[in-house]
Amino acid sequence: MPVLLDLRGAKSSDVEIGTSPISELQACLHSLAEPDHHLEYRSWLMKTDESLSPDLRHRLTQFAPLWARRRCRLLLPLSGPLDASVDTEIERISQLSEREFVEAAAYSIHGGAFDPRQAVSRPDEFVAACEARSFSRGEAARLLIRDPEEFRTALVRTLADCVEEFFAAEWERLHDRLRDEAEQTRSRLRGLPLAELISSVSMAAQPVQGGRAVRFDKLQNLTVSLRGNRTLLVPTIHGRPHLVIRGEEGFPVVVHYPVAWHSRPESIDEMQRRLTILSDPARLALCRHLVNEAITTSDLARRMSMTRPQVSRHLAKLRAAGVLTSQRSGRYVYHRVDVDTLMRIGVELLRAIVR
């Protein structure tokens, strides 16, 4: 179930690359609502959560359906140009028509397969559908339908309070890194065909159909035409490992892509290969011996009641998976499991799954 960007008729001049503070704020709010998806930011998440005022924490819980599962279109760039201030981007929410606001909010509040126009045409059915999904979604849906302008005012105030309590400082810390990433992507645009440029922002993307489309490996079944549409490429740090692609009618297409880690994220195929190696019962048993102390091949063979060649073949597999270190001391070579690498496999698996 891929996301396909149809490039037929699209022009490079319609692609804008830049930063969006409101998008990064939404990424922060998502990670606060779903901390288990963002293990590398655990320290920042705990510190930020503890610093929130009780009133803001309560309101973030109320509004969490907007960003917990499906990122809200309201909190991505609603128009160009990019590199605007967070205050300008928040103000754009206030400038939407009531219908545009309700439909954009309803789509994320429901969080499933749903035509957001029904929130306006059949509001009772929309509320019931949200209640069936969860209590919090039902509560948010009721508040939205009962008084859309009150809901909007409360949301805008909550976003402004987030900026004041924690995001202004975080954006100051991240802005230069995101700006540099956007500038690097702009430089690639000058030398690459459009399909290669767009696919270059993510390991999950590749040009297809002879460069007439870009395919993203996502758990969505979505095709978005870029013909006549403005397309915004927006880098994120707090959003990683998630790649967010939105193409609602009436708004620019947005590709909110994670800035690369210092090391290249592993693909699903690479992760599956490593897990297959580690799942072998004999190799798991070897790891149990090697995790506590460094051991020679001969000693492992004796402990495991195996021949030296058998042990050597298993050790070679563990080395190929990147979890074995070997060090010579005199006549002997001692092997040991690299615990840090083994722990990182869990984080890499999570990145690959939730991307």
XYZ file of N, CA, C and O in Angstrom, residues 31-175:
580
model
N 5.234 13.405 19.451
C 6.157 12.592 20.248
C 5.808 12.649 21.736
O 6.000 11.671 22.459
N 5.272 13.775 22.202
C 4.809 13.843 23.590
C 3.602 12.932 23.811
O 3.445 12.337 24.883
N 2.737 12.820 22.785
C 1.558 11.958 22.895
C 1.885 10.490 22.678
O 1.207 9.610 23.210
N 2.934 10.199 21.881
C 3.317 8.818 21.564
C 4.813 8.624 21.844
O 5.600 8.376 20.930
N 5.253 8.729 23.097
C 6.687 8.698 23.390
C 7.365 7.387 23.024
O 8.572 7.370 22.755
N 6.627 6.282 22.995
C 7.250 5.000 22.686
C 7.726 4.916 21.241
O 8.498 4.015 20.897
N 7.269 5.818 20.371
C 7.734 5.847 18.986
C 9.041 6.625 18.836
O 9.622 6.641 17.758
N 9.469 7.280 19.896
C 10.573 8.241 19.760
C 11.565 8.044 20.906
O 11.789 8.937 21.732
N 12.181 6.870 20.930
C 13.058 6.503 22.037
C 14.278 7.414 22.133
O 14.767 7.677 23.239
N 14.771 7.906 20.999
C 15.996 8.715 21.057
C 15.759 10.073 21.711
O 16.705 10.757 22.096
N 14.493 10.492 21.819
C 14.179 11.776 22.430
C 13.618 11.617 23.841
O 13.012 12.551 24.375
N 13.807 10.453 24.430
C 13.194 10.193 25.733
C 13.594 11.232 26.770
O 12.760 11.709 27.551
N 14.852 11.619 26.794
C 15.304 12.601 27.772
C 14.587 13.934 27.563
O 14.094 14.549 28.525
N 14.520 14.395 26.303
C 13.843 15.666 26.016
C 12.358 15.562 26.332
O 11.776 16.499 26.903
N 11.740 14.447 26.002
C 10.311 14.275 26.249
C 9.998 14.308 27.744
O 9.038 14.962 28.173
N 10.795 13.613 28.537
C 10.562 13.597 29.978
C 10.754 14.990 30.570
O 9.936 15.448 31.376
N 11.818 15.661 30.157
C 12.091 17.002 30.675
C 10.974 17.970 30.294
O 10.505 18.763 31.124
N 10.528 17.908 29.033
C 9.480 18.817 28.572
C 8.152 18.521 29.243
O 7.444 19.439 29.690
N 7.808 17.242 29.335
C 6.544 16.871 29.964
C 6.499 17.345 31.417
O 5.475 17.855 31.882
N 7.593 17.194 32.122
C 7.636 17.614 33.523
C 7.534 19.131 33.674
O 7.077 19.628 34.712
N 7.944 19.875 32.639
C 7.950 21.338 32.725
C 6.604 21.962 32.370
O 6.401 23.162 32.608
N 5.678 21.177 31.787
C 4.402 21.738 31.346
C 3.558 22.189 32.539
O 3.508 21.517 33.573
N 2.888 23.300 32.368
C 1.928 23.720 33.379
C 0.757 22.746 33.389
O 0.431 22.152 32.353
N 0.118 22.517 34.519
C -1.014 21.566 34.579
C -2.116 21.901 33.580
O -2.700 21.000 32.971
N -2.397 23.198 33.403
C -3.462 23.588 32.473
C -3.108 23.216 31.043
O -3.938 22.669 30.303
N -1.871 23.476 30.625
C -1.468 23.142 29.263
C -1.443 21.632 29.067
O -1.871 21.124 28.027
N -0.950 20.900 30.066
C -0.939 19.435 29.946
C -2.353 18.901 29.740
O -2.581 18.007 28.922
N -3.322 19.462 30.458
C -4.712 19.027 30.303
C -5.217 19.319 28.889
O -5.860 18.468 28.264
N -4.926 20.510 28.374
C -5.401 20.853 27.041
C -4.718 20.016 25.961
O -5.339 19.643 24.956
N -3.446 19.679 26.144
C -2.764 18.821 25.171
C -3.395 17.431 25.129
O -3.475 16.808 24.073
N -3.856 16.961 26.277
C -4.564 15.674 26.308
C -5.889 15.783 25.556
O -6.263 14.877 24.799
N -6.603 16.895 25.729
C -7.867 17.103 25.025
C -7.686 17.117 23.515
O -8.480 16.524 22.776
N -6.643 17.798 23.064
C -6.422 17.968 21.626
C -5.572 16.846 21.015
O -5.329 16.860 19.804
N -5.125 15.889 21.809
C -4.208 14.847 21.316
C -4.717 14.113 20.077
O -3.904 13.716 19.229
N -6.046 13.873 19.900
C -6.489 13.210 18.665
C -6.088 13.932 17.384
O -6.072 13.326 16.308
N -5.747 15.204 17.482
C -5.332 15.940 16.288
C -3.960 15.506 15.796
O -3.647 15.668 14.608
N -3.121 14.991 16.680
C -1.752 14.691 16.256
C -1.215 13.355 16.752
O -0.105 12.970 16.395
N -1.985 12.605 17.546
C -1.433 11.359 18.108
C -1.203 10.302 17.033
O -0.125 9.730 16.935
N -2.232 10.026 16.220
C -2.078 8.989 15.193
C -1.846 9.598 13.818
O -0.890 9.285 13.132
N -2.748 10.452 13.399
C -2.670 11.059 12.072
C -2.423 12.551 12.250
O -3.204 13.252 12.853
N -1.307 13.033 11.701
C -0.966 14.434 11.877
C -2.010 15.344 11.239
O -2.493 15.086 10.139
N -2.367 16.422 11.930
C -3.435 17.319 11.488
C -2.930 18.241 10.378
O -1.861 18.852 10.507
N -3.713 18.367 9.324
C -3.334 19.245 8.212
C -3.240 20.700 8.647
O -2.495 21.486 8.048
N -3.975 21.066 9.692
C -3.911 22.434 10.204
C -2.521 22.790 10.706
O -2.142 23.965 10.715
N -1.762 21.791 11.139
C -0.454 22.018 11.753
C 0.677 21.647 10.812
O 1.782 21.285 11.243
N 0.397 21.726 9.527
C 1.402 21.694 8.472
C 1.216 22.995 7.686
O 0.186 23.658 7.824
N 2.185 23.384 6.857
C 2.045 24.673 6.157
C 0.743 24.739 5.352
O 0.490 23.888 4.496
N -0.066 25.725 5.620
C -1.342 25.897 4.920
C -1.165 26.646 3.610
O -2.047 26.589 2.737
N -0.043 27.335 3.479
C 0.259 28.061 2.253
C 1.740 28.424 2.287
O 2.409 28.254 3.308
N 2.241 28.917 1.170
C 3.588 29.434 1.143
C 3.572 30.895 1.543
O 2.498 31.485 1.734
N 4.723 31.514 1.680
C 6.023 30.870 1.562
C 6.420 30.159 2.848
O 5.884 30.436 3.913
N 7.371 29.228 2.699
C 7.946 28.576 3.867
C 8.905 29.527 4.571
O 9.105 30.659 4.153
N 9.506 29.041 5.634
C 10.432 29.829 6.462
C 9.724 30.991 7.154
O 10.352 31.986 7.530
N 8.403 30.877 7.331
C 7.659 31.893 8.078
C 7.868 31.665 9.568
O 8.330 30.606 10.008
N 7.484 32.651 10.370
C 7.573 32.510 11.823
C 6.444 31.630 12.320
O 5.426 31.440 11.645
N 6.599 31.091 13.510
C 5.548 30.250 14.074
C 4.283 31.066 14.325
O 3.165 30.564 14.154
N 4.428 32.336 14.688
C 3.249 33.175 14.901
C 2.473 33.368 13.606
O 1.230 33.344 13.600
N 3.195 33.550 12.501
C 2.536 33.694 11.202
C 1.794 32.420 10.827
O 0.651 32.468 10.342
N 2.420 31.265 11.069
C 1.770 30.002 10.704
C 0.549 29.734 11.580
O -0.456 29.197 11.096
N 0.618 30.070 12.846
C -0.555 29.908 13.715
C -1.678 30.842 13.265
O -2.858 30.471 13.252
N -1.330 32.064 12.862
C -2.332 33.023 12.406
C -3.064 32.509 11.163
O -4.250 32.794 10.969
N -2.368 31.750 10.309
C -3.018 31.208 9.109
C -4.178 30.281 9.475
O -5.138 30.159 8.711
N -4.086 29.611 10.622
C -5.194 28.761 11.068
C -6.433 29.617 11.308
O -7.549 29.233 10.947
N -6.242 30.787 11.890
C -7.363 31.680 12.181
C -7.988 32.245 10.914
O -9.155 32.671 10.927
N -7.235 32.254 9.808
C -7.720 32.860 8.574
C -8.508 31.884 7.699
O -9.099 32.302 6.699
N -8.523 30.599 8.032
C -9.280 29.622 7.255
C -10.774 29.863 7.426
O -11.229 30.335 8.474
N -11.545 29.498 6.398
C -12.994 29.516 6.569
C -13.379 28.460 7.595
O -12.620 27.515 7.852
N -14.566 28.613 8.173
C -14.995 27.642 9.179
C -15.086 26.250 8.588
O -14.692 25.268 9.234
N -15.573 26.137 7.369
C -15.701 24.814 6.743
C -14.327 24.171 6.549
O -14.140 22.995 6.837
N -13.361 24.941 6.032
C -12.007 24.409 5.855
C -11.432 23.947 7.180
O -10.798 22.876 7.264
N -11.633 24.743 8.216
C -11.098 24.397 9.531
C -11.727 23.113 10.055
O -11.024 22.197 10.516
N -13.058 23.020 9.992
C -13.752 21.846 10.528
C -13.329 20.582 9.784
O -13.045 19.549 10.406
N -13.271 20.636 8.463
C -12.924 19.439 7.698
C -11.491 18.995 7.978
O -11.223 17.794 8.116
N -10.566 19.953 8.077
C -9.173 19.601 8.358
C -9.025 18.992 9.748
O -8.299 18.006 9.942
N -9.721 19.569 10.730
C -9.645 19.026 12.092
C -10.340 17.675 12.179
O -9.838 16.743 12.824
N -11.501 17.536 11.524
C -12.288 16.304 11.606
C -11.527 15.109 11.065
O -11.619 14.000 11.603
N -10.762 15.310 10.006
C -10.030 14.207 9.386
C -9.065 13.559 10.380
O -8.947 12.338 10.457
N -8.375 14.393 11.169
C -7.415 13.856 12.134
C -8.109 13.358 13.393
O -7.665 12.371 13.995
N -9.168 14.026 13.805
C -9.874 13.579 15.013
C -10.429 12.176 14.809
O -10.317 11.318 15.689
N -11.012 11.919 13.639
C -11.512 10.569 13.381
C -10.363 9.573 13.303
O -10.396 8.508 13.918
N -9.340 9.893 12.513
C -8.123 9.086 12.466
C -8.215 7.814 11.666
O -7.286 7.006 11.672
N -9.312 7.596 10.938
C -9.438 6.392 10.132
C -9.899 6.730 8.728
O -9.778 7.871 8.275
N -10.421 5.721 8.017
C -10.943 5.942 6.674
C -12.242 6.734 6.796
O -13.250 6.219 7.269
N -12.191 7.988 6.357
C -13.315 8.873 6.639
C -13.283 10.053 5.680
O -12.223 10.619 5.405
N -14.447 10.417 5.123
C -14.577 11.605 4.288
C -14.870 12.788 5.208
O -15.957 12.870 5.790
N -13.924 13.715 5.380
C -14.114 14.785 6.358
C -15.283 15.710 6.036
O -15.761 16.437 6.916
N -15.764 15.702 4.806
C -16.920 16.532 4.464
C -18.157 16.104 5.244
O -19.087 16.887 5.447
N -18.162 14.848 5.694
C -19.310 14.369 6.465
C -19.419 15.055 7.828
O -20.497 15.074 8.421
N -18.318 15.604 8.317
C -18.385 16.303 9.605
C -19.283 17.524 9.509
O -19.884 17.936 10.507
N -19.378 18.097 8.304
C -20.239 19.254 8.085
C -21.633 18.822 7.653
O -22.639 19.335 8.145
N -21.712 17.838 6.740
C -23.010 17.437 6.189
C -23.785 16.503 7.117
O -25.020 16.535 7.153
N -23.048 15.656 7.875
C -23.716 14.703 8.775
C -22.978 14.695 10.120
O -22.320 13.707 10.475
N -23.081 15.776 10.871
C -22.281 15.919 12.101
C -22.573 14.853 13.147
O -21.647 14.406 13.845
N -23.844 14.437 13.308
C -24.169 13.423 14.319
C -23.489 12.098 13.996
O -22.980 11.406 14.899
N -23.473 11.735 12.728
C -22.808 10.494 12.326
C -21.302 10.590 12.549
O -20.653 9.608 12.934
N -20.742 11.776 12.292
C -19.313 11.978 12.518
C -18.968 11.779 13.990
O -18.013 11.056 14.328
N -19.728 12.377 14.886
C -19.469 12.239 16.325
C -19.594 10.781 16.747
O -18.753 10.261 17.496
N -20.636 10.096 16.278
C -20.834 8.689 16.640
C -19.675 7.831 16.145
O -19.215 6.917 16.849
N -19.190 8.117 14.933
C -18.070 7.344 14.378
C -16.804 7.564 15.202
O -16.027 6.625 15.440
N -16.592 8.788 15.671
C -15.419 9.073 16.503
C -15.547 8.416 17.874
O -14.566 7.879 18.412
N -16.752 8.445 18.445
C -16.976 7.780 19.732
C -16.700 6.290 19.635
O -16.196 5.678 20.590
N -17.027 5.695 18.494
C -16.798 4.263 18.313
C -15.312 3.926 18.273
O -14.914 2.804 18.594
N -14.493 4.910 17.901
C -13.053 4.663 17.825
C -12.382 4.837 19.176
O -11.507 4.055 19.540
N -12.763 5.857 19.942
C -12.224 6.026 21.293
C -12.978 7.144 21.998
O -13.580 8.018 21.357
N -12.914 7.119 23.323
C -13.578 8.148 24.120
C -12.998 9.525 23.806
O -13.740 10.504 23.629
N -11.653 9.625 23.725
C -11.030 10.927 23.516
C -11.384 11.496 22.146
O -11.581 12.714 22.002
N -11.477 10.633 21.139
C -11.871 11.110 19.808
C -13.324 11.593 19.832
O -13.664 12.610 19.207
N -14.181 10.877 20.538
C -15.566 11.301 20.643
C -15.699 12.640 21.322
O -16.486 13.502 20.886
N -14.935 12.860 22.404
C -14.983 14.134 23.113
C -14.515 15.279 22.218
O -15.140 16.351 22.173
N -13.408 15.070 21.500
C -12.897 16.120 20.617
C -13.892 16.410 19.494
O -14.097 17.577 19.121
N -14.516 15.355 18.957
C -15.500 15.550 17.890
C -16.691 16.362 18.375
O -17.178 17.264 17.680
N -17.170 16.058 19.585
C -18.310 16.809 20.132
C -17.970 18.288 20.307
O -18.770 19.170 19.984
N -16.774 18.561 20.820
C -16.365 19.955 21.013
C -16.271 20.688 19.680
O -16.658 21.857 19.564
N -15.738 20.004 18.664
C -15.595 20.623 17.350
C -16.953 20.950 16.742
O -17.160 22.065 16.225
N -17.867 20.007 16.783
C -19.169 20.204 16.145
C -20.036 21.188 16.934
O -20.767 22.001 16.359
N -19.941 21.158 18.260
C -20.785 22.027 19.087
C -20.494 23.498 18.826
O -21.402 24.323 18.704
N -19.197 23.839 18.732
C -18.844 25.241 18.513
C -17.467 25.298 17.840
O -16.430 25.376 18.520
N -17.442 25.243 16.495
C -16.154 25.218 15.780
C -15.261 26.413 16.113
O -14.040 26.257 16.228
N -15.831 27.598 16.273
C -14.998 28.773 16.529
C -14.405 28.742 17.938
O -13.274 29.170 18.151
N -15.157 28.229 18.886
C -14.605 28.075 20.233
C -13.479 27.047 20.221
O -12.440 27.217 20.878
N -13.679 25.956 19.460
C -12.649 24.924 19.327
C -11.394 25.535 18.710
O -10.278 25.305 19.178
N -11.585 26.340 17.641
C -10.432 26.952 16.972
C -9.701 27.910 17.919
O -8.475 27.898 17.995
N -10.455 28.731 18.637
C -9.842 29.683 19.567
C -9.024 28.951 20.632
O -7.903 29.356 20.964
N -9.576 27.849 21.153
C -8.874 27.086 22.186
C -7.619 26.436 21.621
O -6.569 26.379 22.292
N -7.698 25.937 20.379
C -6.534 25.317 19.750
C -5.433 26.352 19.521
O -4.256 26.099 19.841
N -5.791 27.493 18.965
C -4.800 28.539 18.704
C -4.142 28.985 20.008
O -2.918 29.179 20.074
N -4.928 29.139 21.071
C -4.357 29.535 22.366
C -3.421 28.456 22.897
O -2.356 28.758 23.455
N -3.790 27.196 22.711
C -2.946 26.092 23.169
C -1.620 26.071 22.425
O -0.551 25.875 23.028
N -1.663 26.285 21.115
C -0.427 26.317 20.331
C 0.461 27.483 20.773
O 1.679 27.319 20.909
N -0.144 28.639 21.017
C 0.634 29.798 21.477
C 1.263 29.520 22.841
O 2.410 29.911 23.099
N 0.540 28.837 23.706
C 1.089 28.509 25.023
C 2.227 27.487 24.902
O 3.198 27.537 25.676
N 2.118 26.563 23.944
C 3.219 25.621 23.706
C 4.482 26.366 23.284
O 5.588 26.046 23.735
N 4.305 27.348 22.403
C 5.451 28.150 21.970
C 6.098 28.832 23.173
O 7.320 28.812 23.341
N 5.286 29.389 24.031
C 5.817 30.121 25.185
C 6.479 29.184 26.195
O 7.562 29.499 26.718
N 5.859 28.029 26.455
C 6.362 27.172 27.549
C 7.565 26.316 27.152
O 8.427 26.048 27.982
N 7.629 25.873 25.882
C 8.762 25.007 25.551
C 9.246 25.116 24.113
O 10.424 24.882 23.833
N 8.369 25.474 23.159
C 8.780 25.316 21.767
C 9.679 26.427 21.269
O 10.545 26.177 20.419
N 9.523 27.647 21.761
C 10.386 28.740 21.280
C 11.857 28.401 21.493
O 12.685 28.580 20.592
N 12.174 27.875 22.670
C 13.564 27.503 22.954
C 14.016 26.340 22.086
O 15.152 26.316 21.593
N 13.117 25.377 21.870
C 13.486 24.210 21.063
C 13.658 24.603 19.599
O 14.569 24.125 18.927
N 12.799 25.490 19.093
C 12.928 25.926 17.704
C 14.230 26.706 17.495
O 14.901 26.542 16.472
N 14.612 27.515 18.471
C 15.886 28.227 18.370
C 17.053 27.249 18.283
O 18.014 27.463 17.540
N 16.944 26.145 18.998
C 18.015 25.130 18.989
C 18.065 24.382 17.663
O 19.147 24.016 17.174
N 16.912 24.141 17.043
C 16.836 23.286 15.858
C 16.865 24.047 14.539
O 17.182 23.454 13.501
N 16.529 25.327 14.568
C 16.262 26.036 13.324
C 17.434 25.997 12.351
O 17.250 25.754 11.147
